[in-house]
Coordinates of C-alpha atoms in Angstrom, one line a residue:
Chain A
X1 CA 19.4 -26.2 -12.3
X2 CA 16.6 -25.0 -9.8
X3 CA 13.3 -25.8 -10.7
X4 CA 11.1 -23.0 -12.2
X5 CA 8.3 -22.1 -9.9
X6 CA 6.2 -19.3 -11.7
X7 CA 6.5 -19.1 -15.3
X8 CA 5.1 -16.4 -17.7
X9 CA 4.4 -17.4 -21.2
X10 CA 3.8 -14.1 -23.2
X11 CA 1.6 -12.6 -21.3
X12 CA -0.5 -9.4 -22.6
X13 CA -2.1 -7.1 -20.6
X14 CA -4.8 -4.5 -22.1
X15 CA -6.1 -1.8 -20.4
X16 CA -9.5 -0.6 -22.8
X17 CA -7.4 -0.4 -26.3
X18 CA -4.4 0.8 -24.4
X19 CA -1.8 -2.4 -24.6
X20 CA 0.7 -2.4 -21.4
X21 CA 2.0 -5.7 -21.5
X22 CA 3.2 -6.3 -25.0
X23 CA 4.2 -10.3 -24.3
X24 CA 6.3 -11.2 -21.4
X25 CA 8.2 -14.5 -21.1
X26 CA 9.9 -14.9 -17.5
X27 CA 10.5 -17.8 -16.2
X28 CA 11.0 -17.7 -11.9
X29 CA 13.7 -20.2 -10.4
X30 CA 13.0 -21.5 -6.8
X31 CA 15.0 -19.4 -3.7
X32 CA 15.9 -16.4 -7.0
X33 CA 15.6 -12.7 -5.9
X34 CA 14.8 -10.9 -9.0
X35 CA 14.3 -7.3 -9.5
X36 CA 12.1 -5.7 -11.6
X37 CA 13.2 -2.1 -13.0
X38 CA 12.0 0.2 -16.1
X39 CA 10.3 3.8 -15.9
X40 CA 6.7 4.8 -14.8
X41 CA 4.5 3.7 -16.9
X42 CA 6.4 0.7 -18.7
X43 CA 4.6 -1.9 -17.1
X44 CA 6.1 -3.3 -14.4
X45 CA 3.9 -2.8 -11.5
X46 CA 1.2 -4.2 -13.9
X47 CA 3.4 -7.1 -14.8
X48 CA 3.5 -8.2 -10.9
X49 CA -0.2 -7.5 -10.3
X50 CA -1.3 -9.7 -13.1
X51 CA 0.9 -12.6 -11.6
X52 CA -1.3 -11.7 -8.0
X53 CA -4.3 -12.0 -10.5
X54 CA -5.6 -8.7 -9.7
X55 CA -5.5 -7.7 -13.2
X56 CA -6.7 -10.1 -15.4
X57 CA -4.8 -11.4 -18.0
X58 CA -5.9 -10.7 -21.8
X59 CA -4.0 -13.0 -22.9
X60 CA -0.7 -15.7 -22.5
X61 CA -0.3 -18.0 -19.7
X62 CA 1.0 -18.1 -15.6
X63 CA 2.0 -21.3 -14.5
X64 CA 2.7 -23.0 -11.1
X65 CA 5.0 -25.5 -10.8
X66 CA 3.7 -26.4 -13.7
X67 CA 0.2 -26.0 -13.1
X68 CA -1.4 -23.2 -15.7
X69 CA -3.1 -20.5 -13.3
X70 CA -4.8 -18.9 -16.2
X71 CA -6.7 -22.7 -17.5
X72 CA -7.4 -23.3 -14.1
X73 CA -5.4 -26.4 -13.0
X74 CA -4.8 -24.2 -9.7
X75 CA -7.6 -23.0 -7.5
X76 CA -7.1 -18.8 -8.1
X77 CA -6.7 -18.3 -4.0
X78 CA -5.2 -21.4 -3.1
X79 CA -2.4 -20.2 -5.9
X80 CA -2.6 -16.3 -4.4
X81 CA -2.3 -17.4 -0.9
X82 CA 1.3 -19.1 -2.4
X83 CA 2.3 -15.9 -4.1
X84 CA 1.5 -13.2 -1.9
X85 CA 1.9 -9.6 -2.3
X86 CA 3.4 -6.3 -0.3
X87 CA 2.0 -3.1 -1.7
X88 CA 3.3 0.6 -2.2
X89 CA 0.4 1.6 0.0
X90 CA 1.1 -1.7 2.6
X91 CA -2.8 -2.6 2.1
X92 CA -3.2 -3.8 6.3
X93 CA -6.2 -4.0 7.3
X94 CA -7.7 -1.1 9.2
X95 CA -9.9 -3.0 11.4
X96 CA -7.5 -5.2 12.7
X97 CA -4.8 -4.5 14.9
X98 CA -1.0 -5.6 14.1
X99 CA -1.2 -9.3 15.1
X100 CA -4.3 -10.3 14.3
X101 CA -3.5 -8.6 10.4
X102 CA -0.9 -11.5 10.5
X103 CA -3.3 -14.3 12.3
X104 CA -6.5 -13.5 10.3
X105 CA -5.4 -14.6 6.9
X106 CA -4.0 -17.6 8.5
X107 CA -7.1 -18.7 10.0
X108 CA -9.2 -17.5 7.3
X109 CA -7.6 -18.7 4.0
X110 CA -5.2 -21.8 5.7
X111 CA -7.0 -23.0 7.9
X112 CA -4.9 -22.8 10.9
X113 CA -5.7 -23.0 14.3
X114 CA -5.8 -19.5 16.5
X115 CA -3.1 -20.8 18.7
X116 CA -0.7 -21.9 15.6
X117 CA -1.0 -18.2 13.9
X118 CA -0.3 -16.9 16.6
X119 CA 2.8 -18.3 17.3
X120 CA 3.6 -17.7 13.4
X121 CA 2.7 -14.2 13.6
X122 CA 4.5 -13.6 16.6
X123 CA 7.8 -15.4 15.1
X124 CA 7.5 -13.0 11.3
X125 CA 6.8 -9.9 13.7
X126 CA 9.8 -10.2 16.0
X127 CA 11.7 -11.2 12.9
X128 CA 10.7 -7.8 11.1
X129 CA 11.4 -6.0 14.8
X130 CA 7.7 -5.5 15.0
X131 CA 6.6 -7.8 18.0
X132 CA 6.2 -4.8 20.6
X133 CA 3.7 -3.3 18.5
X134 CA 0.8 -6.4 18.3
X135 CA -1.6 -4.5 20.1
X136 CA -1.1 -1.5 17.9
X137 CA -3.8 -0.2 14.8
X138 CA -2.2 0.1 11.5
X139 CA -3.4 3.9 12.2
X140 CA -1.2 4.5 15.3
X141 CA 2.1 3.4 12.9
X142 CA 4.6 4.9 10.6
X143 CA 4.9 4.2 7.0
X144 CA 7.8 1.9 8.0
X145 CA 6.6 0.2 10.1
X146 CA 3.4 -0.4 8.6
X147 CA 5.4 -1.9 5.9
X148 CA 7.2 -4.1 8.0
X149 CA 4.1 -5.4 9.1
X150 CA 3.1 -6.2 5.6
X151 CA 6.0 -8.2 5.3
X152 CA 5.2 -9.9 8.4
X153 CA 2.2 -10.7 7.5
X154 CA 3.0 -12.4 4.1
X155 CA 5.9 -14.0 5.6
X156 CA 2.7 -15.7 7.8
X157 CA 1.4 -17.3 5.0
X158 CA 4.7 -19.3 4.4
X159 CA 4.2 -18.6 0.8
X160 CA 6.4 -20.1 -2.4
X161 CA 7.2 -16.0 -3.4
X162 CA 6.7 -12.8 -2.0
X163 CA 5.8 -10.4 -5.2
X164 CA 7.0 -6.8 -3.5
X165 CA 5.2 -3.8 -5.5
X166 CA 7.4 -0.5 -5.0
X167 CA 7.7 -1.3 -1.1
X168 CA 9.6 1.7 -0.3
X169 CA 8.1 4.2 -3.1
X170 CA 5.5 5.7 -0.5
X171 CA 7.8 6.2 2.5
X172 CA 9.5 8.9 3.9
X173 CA 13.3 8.0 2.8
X174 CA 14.7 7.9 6.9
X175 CA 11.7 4.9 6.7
X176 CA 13.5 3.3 3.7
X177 CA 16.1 1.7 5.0
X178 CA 14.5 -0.2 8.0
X179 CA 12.4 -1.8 5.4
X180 CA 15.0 -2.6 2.7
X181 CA 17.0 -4.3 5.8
X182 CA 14.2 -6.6 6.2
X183 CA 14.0 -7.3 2.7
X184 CA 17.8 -7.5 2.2
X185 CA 17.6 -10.7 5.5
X186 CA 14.7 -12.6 3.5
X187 CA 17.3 -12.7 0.5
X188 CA 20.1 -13.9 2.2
X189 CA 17.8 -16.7 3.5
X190 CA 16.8 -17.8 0.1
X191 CA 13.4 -16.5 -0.4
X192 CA 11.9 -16.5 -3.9
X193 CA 11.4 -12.7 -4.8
X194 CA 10.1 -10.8 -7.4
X195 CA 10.7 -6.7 -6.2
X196 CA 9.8 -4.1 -8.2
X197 CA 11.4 -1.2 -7.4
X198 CA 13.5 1.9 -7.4
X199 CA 16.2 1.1 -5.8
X200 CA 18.7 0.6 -7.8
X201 CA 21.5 0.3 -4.9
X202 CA 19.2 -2.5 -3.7
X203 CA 18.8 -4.2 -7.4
X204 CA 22.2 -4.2 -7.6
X205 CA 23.7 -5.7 -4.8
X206 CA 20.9 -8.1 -3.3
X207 CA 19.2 -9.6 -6.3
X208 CA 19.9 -12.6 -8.7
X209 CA 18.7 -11.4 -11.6
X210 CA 17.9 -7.7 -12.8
X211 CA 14.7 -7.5 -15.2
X212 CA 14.6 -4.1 -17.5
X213 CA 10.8 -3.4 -18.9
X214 CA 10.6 -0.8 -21.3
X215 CA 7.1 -0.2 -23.1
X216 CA 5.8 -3.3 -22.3
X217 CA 8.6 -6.0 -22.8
X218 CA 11.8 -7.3 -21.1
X219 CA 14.5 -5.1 -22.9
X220 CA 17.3 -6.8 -21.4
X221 CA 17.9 -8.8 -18.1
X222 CA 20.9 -10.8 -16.5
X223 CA 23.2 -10.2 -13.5
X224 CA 23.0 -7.3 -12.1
X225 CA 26.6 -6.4 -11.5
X226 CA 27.1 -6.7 -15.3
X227 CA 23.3 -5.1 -16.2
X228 CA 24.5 -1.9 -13.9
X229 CA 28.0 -2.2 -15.4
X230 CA 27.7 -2.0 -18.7
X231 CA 23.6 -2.1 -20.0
X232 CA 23.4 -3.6 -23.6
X233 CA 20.7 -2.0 -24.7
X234 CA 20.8 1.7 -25.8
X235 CA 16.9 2.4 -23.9
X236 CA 18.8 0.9 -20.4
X237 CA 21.5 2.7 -20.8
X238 CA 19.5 5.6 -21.4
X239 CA 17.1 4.6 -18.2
X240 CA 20.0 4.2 -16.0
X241 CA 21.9 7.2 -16.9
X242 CA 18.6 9.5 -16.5
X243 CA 18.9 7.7 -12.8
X244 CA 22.1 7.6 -12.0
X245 CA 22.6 11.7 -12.9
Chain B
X1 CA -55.3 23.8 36.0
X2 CA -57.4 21.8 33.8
X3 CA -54.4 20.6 31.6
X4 CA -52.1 19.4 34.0
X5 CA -55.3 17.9 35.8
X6 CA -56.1 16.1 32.5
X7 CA -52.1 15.1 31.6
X8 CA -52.2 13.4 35.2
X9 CA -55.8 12.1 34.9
X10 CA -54.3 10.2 31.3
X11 CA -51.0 9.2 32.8
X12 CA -52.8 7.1 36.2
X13 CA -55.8 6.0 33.8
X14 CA -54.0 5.0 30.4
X15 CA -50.3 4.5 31.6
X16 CA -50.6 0.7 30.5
X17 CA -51.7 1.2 27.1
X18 CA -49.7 4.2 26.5
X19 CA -46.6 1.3 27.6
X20 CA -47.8 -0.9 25.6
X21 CA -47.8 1.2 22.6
X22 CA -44.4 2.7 23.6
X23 CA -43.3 -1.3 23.8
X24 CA -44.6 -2.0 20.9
X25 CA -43.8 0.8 18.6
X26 CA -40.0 0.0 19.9
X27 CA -40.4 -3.8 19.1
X28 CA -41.4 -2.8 15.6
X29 CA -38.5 -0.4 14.7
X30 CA -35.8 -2.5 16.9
X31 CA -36.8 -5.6 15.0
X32 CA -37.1 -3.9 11.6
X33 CA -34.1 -2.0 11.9
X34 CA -32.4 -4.8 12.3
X35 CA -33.5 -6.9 10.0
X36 CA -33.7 -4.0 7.5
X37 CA -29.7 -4.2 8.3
X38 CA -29.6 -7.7 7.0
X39 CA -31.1 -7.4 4.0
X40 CA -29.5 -4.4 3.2
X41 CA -26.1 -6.1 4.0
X42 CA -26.9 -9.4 2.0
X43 CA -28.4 -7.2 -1.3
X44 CA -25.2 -4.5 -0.6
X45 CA -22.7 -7.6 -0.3
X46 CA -24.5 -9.4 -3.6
X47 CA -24.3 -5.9 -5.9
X48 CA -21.0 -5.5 -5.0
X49 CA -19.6 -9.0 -6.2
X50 CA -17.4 -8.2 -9.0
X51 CA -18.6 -9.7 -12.5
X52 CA -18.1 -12.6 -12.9
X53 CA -15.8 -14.1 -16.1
X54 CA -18.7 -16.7 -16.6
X55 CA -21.3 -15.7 -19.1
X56 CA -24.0 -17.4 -17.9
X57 CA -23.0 -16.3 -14.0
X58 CA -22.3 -12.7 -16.1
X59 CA -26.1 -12.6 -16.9
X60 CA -27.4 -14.1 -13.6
X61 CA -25.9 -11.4 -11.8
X62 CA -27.4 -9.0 -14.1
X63 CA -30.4 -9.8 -13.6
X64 CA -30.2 -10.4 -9.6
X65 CA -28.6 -6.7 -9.9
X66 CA -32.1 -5.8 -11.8
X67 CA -34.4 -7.5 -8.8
X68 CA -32.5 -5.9 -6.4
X69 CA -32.7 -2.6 -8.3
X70 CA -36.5 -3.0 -8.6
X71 CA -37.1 -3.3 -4.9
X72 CA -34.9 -0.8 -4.0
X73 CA -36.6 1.7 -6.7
X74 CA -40.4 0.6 -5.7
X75 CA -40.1 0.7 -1.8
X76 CA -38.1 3.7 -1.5
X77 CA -40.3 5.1 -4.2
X78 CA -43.9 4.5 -1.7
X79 CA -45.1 5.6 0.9
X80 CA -44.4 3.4 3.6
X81 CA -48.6 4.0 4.6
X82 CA -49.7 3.0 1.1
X83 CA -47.2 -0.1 1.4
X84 CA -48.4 -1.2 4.4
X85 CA -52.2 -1.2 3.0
X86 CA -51.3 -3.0 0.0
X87 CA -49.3 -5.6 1.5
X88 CA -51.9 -6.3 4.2
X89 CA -54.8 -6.3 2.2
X90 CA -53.4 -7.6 -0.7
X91 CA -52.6 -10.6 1.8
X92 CA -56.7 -11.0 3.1
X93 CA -57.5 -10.3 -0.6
X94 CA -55.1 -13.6 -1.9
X95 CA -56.3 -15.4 1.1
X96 CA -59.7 -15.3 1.0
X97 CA -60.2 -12.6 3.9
X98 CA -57.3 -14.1 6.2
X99 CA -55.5 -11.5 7.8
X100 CA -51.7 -11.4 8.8
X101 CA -51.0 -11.0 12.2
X102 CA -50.6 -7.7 13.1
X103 CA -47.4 -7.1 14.8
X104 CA -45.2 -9.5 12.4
X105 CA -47.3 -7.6 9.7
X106 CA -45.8 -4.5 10.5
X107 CA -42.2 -6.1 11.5
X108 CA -42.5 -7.3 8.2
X109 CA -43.2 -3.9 6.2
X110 CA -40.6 -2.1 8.2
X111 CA -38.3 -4.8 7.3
X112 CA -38.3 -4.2 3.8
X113 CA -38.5 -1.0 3.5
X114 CA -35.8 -0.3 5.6
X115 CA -33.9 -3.0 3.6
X116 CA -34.5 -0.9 0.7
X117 CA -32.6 2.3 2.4
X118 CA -30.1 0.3 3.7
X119 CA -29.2 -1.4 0.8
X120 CA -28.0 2.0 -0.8
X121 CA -26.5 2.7 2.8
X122 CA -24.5 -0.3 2.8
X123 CA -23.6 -0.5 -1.1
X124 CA -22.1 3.2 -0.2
X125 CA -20.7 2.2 2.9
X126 CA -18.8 -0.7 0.5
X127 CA -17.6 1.5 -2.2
X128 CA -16.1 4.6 0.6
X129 CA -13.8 1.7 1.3
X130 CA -10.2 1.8 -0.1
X131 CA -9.3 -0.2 -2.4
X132 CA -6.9 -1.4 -1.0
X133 CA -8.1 -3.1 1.3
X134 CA -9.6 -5.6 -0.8
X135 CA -6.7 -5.7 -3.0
X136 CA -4.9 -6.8 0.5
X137 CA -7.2 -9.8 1.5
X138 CA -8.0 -10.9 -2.1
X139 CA -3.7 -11.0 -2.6
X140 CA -3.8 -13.6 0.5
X141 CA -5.9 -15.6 -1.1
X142 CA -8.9 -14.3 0.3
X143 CA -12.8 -15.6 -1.4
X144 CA -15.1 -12.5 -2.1
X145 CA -17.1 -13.7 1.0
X146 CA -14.2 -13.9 3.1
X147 CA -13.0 -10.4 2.3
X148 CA -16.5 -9.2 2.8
X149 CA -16.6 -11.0 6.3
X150 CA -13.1 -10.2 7.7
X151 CA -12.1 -7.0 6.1
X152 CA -14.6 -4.8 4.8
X153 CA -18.0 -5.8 6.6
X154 CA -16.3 -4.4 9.9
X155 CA -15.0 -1.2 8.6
X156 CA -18.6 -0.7 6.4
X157 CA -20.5 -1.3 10.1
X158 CA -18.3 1.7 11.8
X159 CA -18.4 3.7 8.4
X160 CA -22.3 3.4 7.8
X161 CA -23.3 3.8 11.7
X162 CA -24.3 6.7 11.6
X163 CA -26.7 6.2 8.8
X164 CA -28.2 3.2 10.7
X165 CA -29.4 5.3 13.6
X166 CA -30.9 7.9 11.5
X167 CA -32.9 4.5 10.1
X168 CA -34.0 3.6 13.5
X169 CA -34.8 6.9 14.4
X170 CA -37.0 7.6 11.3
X171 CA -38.3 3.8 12.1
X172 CA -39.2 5.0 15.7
X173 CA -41.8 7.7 14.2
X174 CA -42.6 6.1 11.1
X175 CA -43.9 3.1 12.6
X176 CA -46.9 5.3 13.7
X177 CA -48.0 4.6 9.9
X178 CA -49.0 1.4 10.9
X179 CA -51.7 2.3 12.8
X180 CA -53.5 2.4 9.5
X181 CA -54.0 -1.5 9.4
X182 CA -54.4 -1.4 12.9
X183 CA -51.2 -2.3 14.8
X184 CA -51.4 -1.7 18.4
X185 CA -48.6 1.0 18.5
X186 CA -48.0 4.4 20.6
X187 CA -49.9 6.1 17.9
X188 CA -52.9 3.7 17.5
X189 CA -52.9 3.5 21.6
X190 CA -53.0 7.6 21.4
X191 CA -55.8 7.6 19.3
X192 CA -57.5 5.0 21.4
X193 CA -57.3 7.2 24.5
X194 CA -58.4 10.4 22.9
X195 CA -61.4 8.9 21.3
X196 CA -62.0 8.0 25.0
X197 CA -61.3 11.0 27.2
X198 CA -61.4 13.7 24.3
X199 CA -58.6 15.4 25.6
X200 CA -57.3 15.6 22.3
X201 CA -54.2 18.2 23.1
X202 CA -52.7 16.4 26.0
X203 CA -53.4 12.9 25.1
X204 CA -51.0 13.8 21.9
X205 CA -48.6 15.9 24.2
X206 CA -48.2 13.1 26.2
X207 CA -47.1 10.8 23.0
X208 CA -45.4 13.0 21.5
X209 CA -42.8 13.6 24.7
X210 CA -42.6 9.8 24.8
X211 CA -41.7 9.9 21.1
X212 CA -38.8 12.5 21.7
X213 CA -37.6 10.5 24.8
X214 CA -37.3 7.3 22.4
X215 CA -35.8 9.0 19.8
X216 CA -33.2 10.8 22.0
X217 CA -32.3 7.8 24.0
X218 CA -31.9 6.0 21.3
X219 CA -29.1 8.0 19.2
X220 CA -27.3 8.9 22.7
X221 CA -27.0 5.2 22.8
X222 CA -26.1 4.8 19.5
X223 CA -23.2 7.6 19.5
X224 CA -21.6 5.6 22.8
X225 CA -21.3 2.7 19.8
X226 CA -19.7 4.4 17.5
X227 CA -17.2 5.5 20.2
X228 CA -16.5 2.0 21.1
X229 CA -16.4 0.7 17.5
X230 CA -14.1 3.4 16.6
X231 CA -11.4 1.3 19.0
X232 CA -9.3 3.0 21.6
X233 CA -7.2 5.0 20.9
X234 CA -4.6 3.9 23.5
X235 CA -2.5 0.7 22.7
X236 CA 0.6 -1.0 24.6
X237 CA 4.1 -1.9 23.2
X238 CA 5.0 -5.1 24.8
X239 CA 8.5 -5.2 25.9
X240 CA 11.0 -2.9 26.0
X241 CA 15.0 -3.6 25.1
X242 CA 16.2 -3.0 28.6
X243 CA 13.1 -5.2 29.8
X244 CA 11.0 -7.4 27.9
X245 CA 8.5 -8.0 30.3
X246 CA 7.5 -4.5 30.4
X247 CA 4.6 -3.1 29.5
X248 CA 4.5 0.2 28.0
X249 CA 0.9 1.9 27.0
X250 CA 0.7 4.7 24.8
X251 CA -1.7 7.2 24.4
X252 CA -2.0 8.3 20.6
X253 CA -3.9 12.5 20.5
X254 CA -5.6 11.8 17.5
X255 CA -7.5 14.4 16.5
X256 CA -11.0 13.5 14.9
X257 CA -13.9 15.3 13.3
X258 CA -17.0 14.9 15.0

């Protein structure tokens, strides 16, 4: 059995009075690719943005290798820079241009040396088929490649898990693929991934482990050839036939 | 003609102290633009720091938010004449009739009240920027600091430039204010001159033209900034499947609002 390396202990997740994590228990195995599906609204997205620690957590527990994140065994960005994040909207920054987007936060939050990002960046970019572009402002590139980019530049970090947030929601669908190709490499290489998405083509064939969120709990997870199969529960059976039509 | 005689007759005769007005009046809104900017920057950077999950460091930000508040309230709330008086006299009045020196004196007021402006200038510049862009550093493990540093500082400066020359350019005149504690300024120098020659009119003509050539200089210059800081807009693609030495530079049309 592969060690656990994020675990969620049932983790809630208010919003004013409004609950949207209703206690979550998820427990993330070393090199898994899991996917993370379930309508707008159900709590998904909010699920992986409280494991990134941009929401705070009202209440439950994230731990790191054993380390709780939440009691503070784990310095909060020595843990983030460990678990980072690719966003719907690909979050680059604006002021930078293409490499140094990828060198910054290597210098900045690891410590490394300008020449060592460098060649890190450089590697990640030409891996994600973005190397040309270095030179380039976020504001000169499409939504795909932007993306890829995003992926470059958390790839950089060498993190423990890449948390994906919708990754190919906001692009134009001839963009989608390119991305998803990426993504689809990084699995076969045995990066930890948690995706949520809407892909259910993707879910199916590349992750480990399907997750199904439904008003704030798991409903159902397992292998995702049997999830997309034949769904135990009546509301995923309802969710994937209102997709599938 | 007796005016141009007289306009001629005040340039030859007063040309060094209506220089060293102009240099000083430039000093004094260079300087306290500048450091205006700072402050602004530190108090924008320090409002913006999101509350903290501490209690006690909960209520020390509130009431840091409250100082910061206060100053901002009372110096943009004053005239900048009345604050210079108060601050100068109240100084001789504490110190049993010592004065401040007169050009850090005035420095000094322009400082802060610029600071007060610009600490609204920068807050605003903080908040126009996305979200997401702090989501992005803070998910890399990014500090507050670092975020502000790296990521947003940068994209505040080009946001909020515009808004910083207006300062200096407002500085540029206001600084005349000063000559009410005495500071050896265009206007002070002005008055000087016409008390001497009593060509009242020209004497004022004169400064006032050297006022509009500041002024105009000054945001001419400042525009070619915000050209440069808003980056080129050409960039190159290194490498190319065929070749991967090439070089290949594109030239994005982007149109822009200016």
């Amino acid at each position: 059995m592969m060690e656990s390396v994020i675990t969620l202990k049932s983790l809630k997740k208010s919003f004013a009075d409004r609950e949207i994590l209703k206690g979550i228990d998820l427990e993330i195995k070393k090199n898994e690719v899991i996917s993370v599906i379930g309508s707008s609204g159900s709590g998904k997205s909010t699920m992986l943005r409280c494991i990134n620690l941009l929401e705070d957590v009202t209440s439950g527990d994230i731990t790191f290798y054993g380390k709780s994140v939440i009691g503070g065994d784990i310095d909060i960005n020595e843990y983030r820079s460990k678990i980072v994040m690719v966003f719907q909207q690909f979050n680059l920054f604006n002021n930078m241009t293409v490499l140094d987007n990828c060198v910054r936060p290597q210098t900045v939050v690891l410590k490394r040396s300008k020449e060592e990002a460098k060649e890190i960046a450089i590697k990640y970019l030409k891996k994600v088929g973005m190397a040309e572009y270095i030179n380039a402002r976020p504001a000169q590139l499409s939504g795909g490649m932007k993306q890829r980019v995003a992926i470059a530049r958390a790839l950089s970090m060498n993190p423990e898990v890449i948390l994906f947030d919708e990754p190919t929601s906001a692009l134009d669908p001839e963009m989608v693929g390119e991305v998803l190709d990426v993504m689809r490499e990084l699995a076969s290489e045995g990066l930890t991934m948690i995706v949520v998405t809407h892909e259910m083509a993707f879910a199916r064939d590349v992750s480990d482990r399907v997750i199904f969120i439904d008003d704030g709990v798991i409903c159902e997870q397992g292998d995702p050839k049997e999830f997309f199969a034949s769904p135990k529960t009546e509301r995923a059976k309802a969710f994937l036939s209102r997709f599938l039509q | 003609m007796d005016f141009f005689q007289n306009v001629i007759d005040i340039l030859t005769k007063y040309h060094s102290y209506l220089l060293e007005g102009l240099g000083y009046t430039m000093l004094i809104a260079l300087v306290g633009t500048i450091l205006g900017l700072v402050i602004g920057l530190l108090m924008g950077i320090v409002k913006t720091i999101p509350a903290s999950k501490n209690a006690f460091l909960r209520f020390l930000q509130k009431i840091i938010n409250f100082i910061i508040a206060c100053y901002v309230e009372i110096f943009r709330g004053t005239p900048m004449m009345v604050q210079s008086m108060v601050i100068f006299w109240g100084y001789a009045f504490m110190n049993n009739g010592t004065t401040l020196p007169l050009i850090p004196a005035g420095i000094f007021i322009v400082s802060i009240n610029t600071g007060a402006y610009m600490t609204e200038i920068v807050r605003g510049g903080i908040i126009s920027v996305d979200k997401g862009q702090f989501e992005g550093a803070y998910s890399v493990g990014m500090t507050h600091w670092q975020t502000m540093i790296h990521v947003i500082i940068p994209q505040v400066m080009r946001n909020i430039l515009p808004s910083i020359s207006n300062e200096f350019v407002i500085n540029i005149k206001d600084t005349s204010v000063l000559n009410v504690i005495g500071v050896m300024e265009l206007y002070y120098m002005a008055n000087k001159i016409q008390m001497m020659t009593w060509d009242i009119f020209e004497t004022y003509l004169i400064v006032c033209v050297m006022y509009f050539i500041m002024t105009f200089s000054v945001t001419r210059i400042l525009r070619l900034c915000e050209k440069k800081l808003a980056g080129s807009d050409s960039y190159t693609i290194c490498g190319s499947q065929s070749d991967p030495d090439a070089e290949i530079h594109v030239k994005k049309e982007e149109k822009v609002f200016r």
